[in-house]
CSV table of C-alpha atoms in Angstrom, one decimal:
chain,number,residue,atom,x,y,z
Q,623,MET,CA,101.7,149.8,98.5
Q,624,ARG,CA,99.0,152.4,98.4
Q,625,SER,CA,99.9,153.2,94.8
Q,626,ILE,CA,99.6,149.5,93.8
Q,627,VAL,CA,96.1,149.3,95.5
Q,628,ALA,CA,95.1,152.6,93.8
Q,629,ALA,CA,96.3,151.3,90.4
Q,630,VAL,CA,94.4,148.0,90.8
Q,631,ALA,CA,91.3,149.8,91.9
Q,632,ALA,CA,91.5,152.1,88.8
Q,633,LEU,CA,91.9,149.1,86.5
Q,634,VAL,CA,88.9,147.4,88.1
Q,635,VAL,CA,86.8,150.5,87.7
Q,636,ALA,CA,88.0,151.1,84.1
Q,637,GLY,CA,87.4,147.5,83.2
Q,638,GLY,CA,83.9,147.7,84.7
Q,639,LEU,CA,83.0,150.8,82.7
Q,640,ALA,CA,84.3,149.3,79.5
Q,641,ALA,CA,82.2,146.2,80.0
Q,642,VAL,CA,78.9,148.2,79.9
Q,643,PRO,CA,77.3,147.5,76.5
Q,644,ALA,CA,76.1,150.4,74.4
Q,645,ALA,CA,72.4,150.7,73.9
Q,646,ALA,CA,71.5,149.0,70.6
Q,647,GLU,CA,69.0,150.2,68.1
Q,648,PRO,CA,65.9,148.0,67.8
Q,649,THR,CA,66.4,145.4,65.0
Q,650,THR,CA,62.7,144.5,64.6
Q,651,SER,CA,61.3,145.8,61.5
Q,652,CYS,CA,57.6,146.1,60.4
Q,653,ASP,CA,57.2,146.0,56.6
Q,654,ASP,CA,53.6,144.9,56.1
Q,655,PRO,CA,50.1,145.4,57.7
Q,656,SER,CA,50.3,142.4,60.0
Q,657,CYS,CA,52.6,144.2,62.5
Q,658,VAL,CA,50.8,147.6,62.4
Q,659,PRO,CA,49.0,148.4,65.7
Q,660,GLY,CA,45.6,150.1,65.9
Q,661,ILE,CA,44.1,148.8,62.7
Q,662,GLN,CA,40.3,149.0,63.2
Q,663,PRO,CA,38.4,145.7,62.3
Q,664,GLY,CA,35.0,145.5,60.7
Q,665,VAL,CA,35.1,148.7,58.7
Q,666,VAL,CA,32.5,149.4,56.0
Q,667,LEU,CA,34.0,151.1,52.9
Q,668,GLY,CA,32.5,154.5,52.4
Q,669,ALA,CA,31.2,154.8,56.0
Q,670,LEU,CA,31.9,157.8,58.1
Q,671,CYS,CA,35.1,157.7,60.3
Q,672,GLU,CA,36.7,160.1,62.7
Q,673,ASN,CA,40.5,160.4,62.9
Q,674,THR,CA,42.4,161.2,59.7
Q,675,THR,CA,45.7,161.8,61.4
Q,676,TYR,CA,46.5,159.0,63.9
Q,677,TYR,CA,45.7,155.3,63.6
Q,678,VAL,CA,43.8,155.8,60.4
Q,679,PHE,CA,43.8,152.2,59.1
Q,680,GLY,CA,41.0,149.7,59.1
Q,681,VAL,CA,40.1,146.3,57.7
Q,682,THR,CA,36.8,145.8,55.9
Q,683,ALA,CA,34.4,143.1,57.0
Q,684,PHE,CA,33.4,140.5,54.4
Q,685,ALA,CA,30.7,141.8,52.0
Q,686,PRO,CA,28.8,138.9,50.5
Q,687,GLY,CA,28.6,139.3,46.7
Q,688,GLY,CA,30.6,142.5,46.8
Q,689,SER,CA,33.9,143.3,45.2
Q,690,ASP,CA,35.4,144.3,48.6
Q,691,GLY,CA,36.2,140.9,50.0
Q,692,PRO,CA,37.5,140.3,53.6
Q,693,ASN,CA,40.5,142.0,54.9
Q,694,ARG,CA,40.8,144.9,52.5
Q,695,ILE,CA,43.0,147.6,54.0
Q,696,VAL,CA,41.3,151.0,54.1
Q,697,PHE,CA,42.1,154.4,55.6
Q,698,CYS,CA,40.1,157.2,57.1
Q,699,GLY,CA,40.4,160.3,54.9
Q,700,SER,CA,38.6,163.5,54.2
Q,701,PRO,CA,38.0,164.5,50.6
Q,702,ARG,CA,38.4,168.3,50.5
Q,703,ARG,CA,35.8,169.8,52.8
Q,704,TYR,CA,33.6,166.7,53.3
Q,705,ALA,CA,33.2,164.5,56.4
Q,706,PRO,CA,35.9,161.8,56.7
Q,707,ARG,CA,35.1,158.4,55.2
Q,708,TRP,CA,36.8,155.0,54.8
Q,709,PHE,CA,38.6,154.7,51.4
Q,710,ARG,CA,40.6,151.9,49.8
Q,711,SER,CA,44.2,152.2,50.9
Q,712,PRO,CA,47.3,152.1,48.8
Q,713,SER,CA,49.7,149.4,49.8
Q,714,LEU,CA,50.3,149.6,53.6
Q,715,VAL,CA,54.0,148.9,54.2
Q,716,GLY,CA,54.2,148.8,58.0
Q,717,ILE,CA,55.8,151.1,60.5
Q,718,LYS,CA,58.1,153.8,59.1
Q,719,GLU,CA,59.7,157.1,60.3
Q,720,LEU,CA,58.5,160.5,59.3
Q,721,GLY,CA,61.1,162.2,57.1
Q,722,ALA,CA,63.0,158.9,56.3
Q,723,ASP,CA,63.9,157.8,52.8
Q,724,CYS,CA,61.1,155.7,51.2
Q,725,THR,CA,62.5,155.2,47.7
Q,726,PRO,CA,61.2,151.7,47.2
Q,727,TYR,CA,57.7,152.7,48.6
Q,728,LEU,CA,56.7,155.6,46.3
Q,729,ASN,CA,52.9,156.3,46.6
Q,730,MET,CA,52.5,153.7,49.3
Q,731,VAL,CA,51.4,154.4,52.9
Q,732,ALA,CA,52.7,153.5,56.4
Q,733,GLN,CA,52.2,154.4,60.0
Q,734,ALA,CA,54.8,156.1,62.2
Q,735,PRO,CA,55.6,154.6,65.6
Q,736,ASP,CA,53.3,157.1,67.3
Q,737,GLY,CA,50.4,156.2,65.0
Q,738,LEU,CA,50.8,159.2,62.5
Q,739,PHE,CA,49.5,158.5,59.0
Q,740,LEU,CA,52.4,158.6,56.5
Q,741,THR,CA,52.6,158.5,52.7
Q,742,CYS,CA,55.7,158.2,50.5
Q,743,MET,CA,56.1,161.2,48.3
Q,744,ALA,CA,58.8,162.6,46.0
Q,745,GLN,CA,59.8,166.1,47.3
Q,746,ASN,CA,62.8,168.3,46.3
Q,747,GLY,CA,64.5,165.5,44.5
Q,748,ARG,CA,64.1,163.0,47.4
Q,749,THR,CA,61.6,160.4,48.2
Q,750,VAL,CA,60.5,160.7,51.9
Q,751,TRP,CA,57.8,159.7,54.3
Q,752,VAL,CA,55.5,162.7,54.8
Q,753,ARG,CA,52.2,163.3,56.7
Q,754,GLY,CA,49.4,161.5,55.0
Q,755,ASP,CA,46.7,163.8,56.3
Q,756,THR,CA,47.7,166.9,54.4
């Protein structure tokens, strides 16, 4: 009798453990600027900016009569040794992972989940997301 109870208990425990679902990877993808957090609104192209490493993207304000219409994506970058400024951005393709393959996005930019500025570059025969601030 005890062995039957023990066997039933073991089956219940084993069945309960097997029923626990595995943690799934997030399926939500972000492949355009609309889902990128931290984009600074109202930026003026060429104006000084501060952070060239994390959350570097901005959107220009409408400039009447200018060629930079509303909603142009820009990034905060530092040309050589000069103070950082807002520049026109290459195509921003959402949230991507540092070091991941980026073959379809060569010469485009993205933001890592932690806000790091990324650019897609060909390196050592591969096309990967690398830091955009270097």
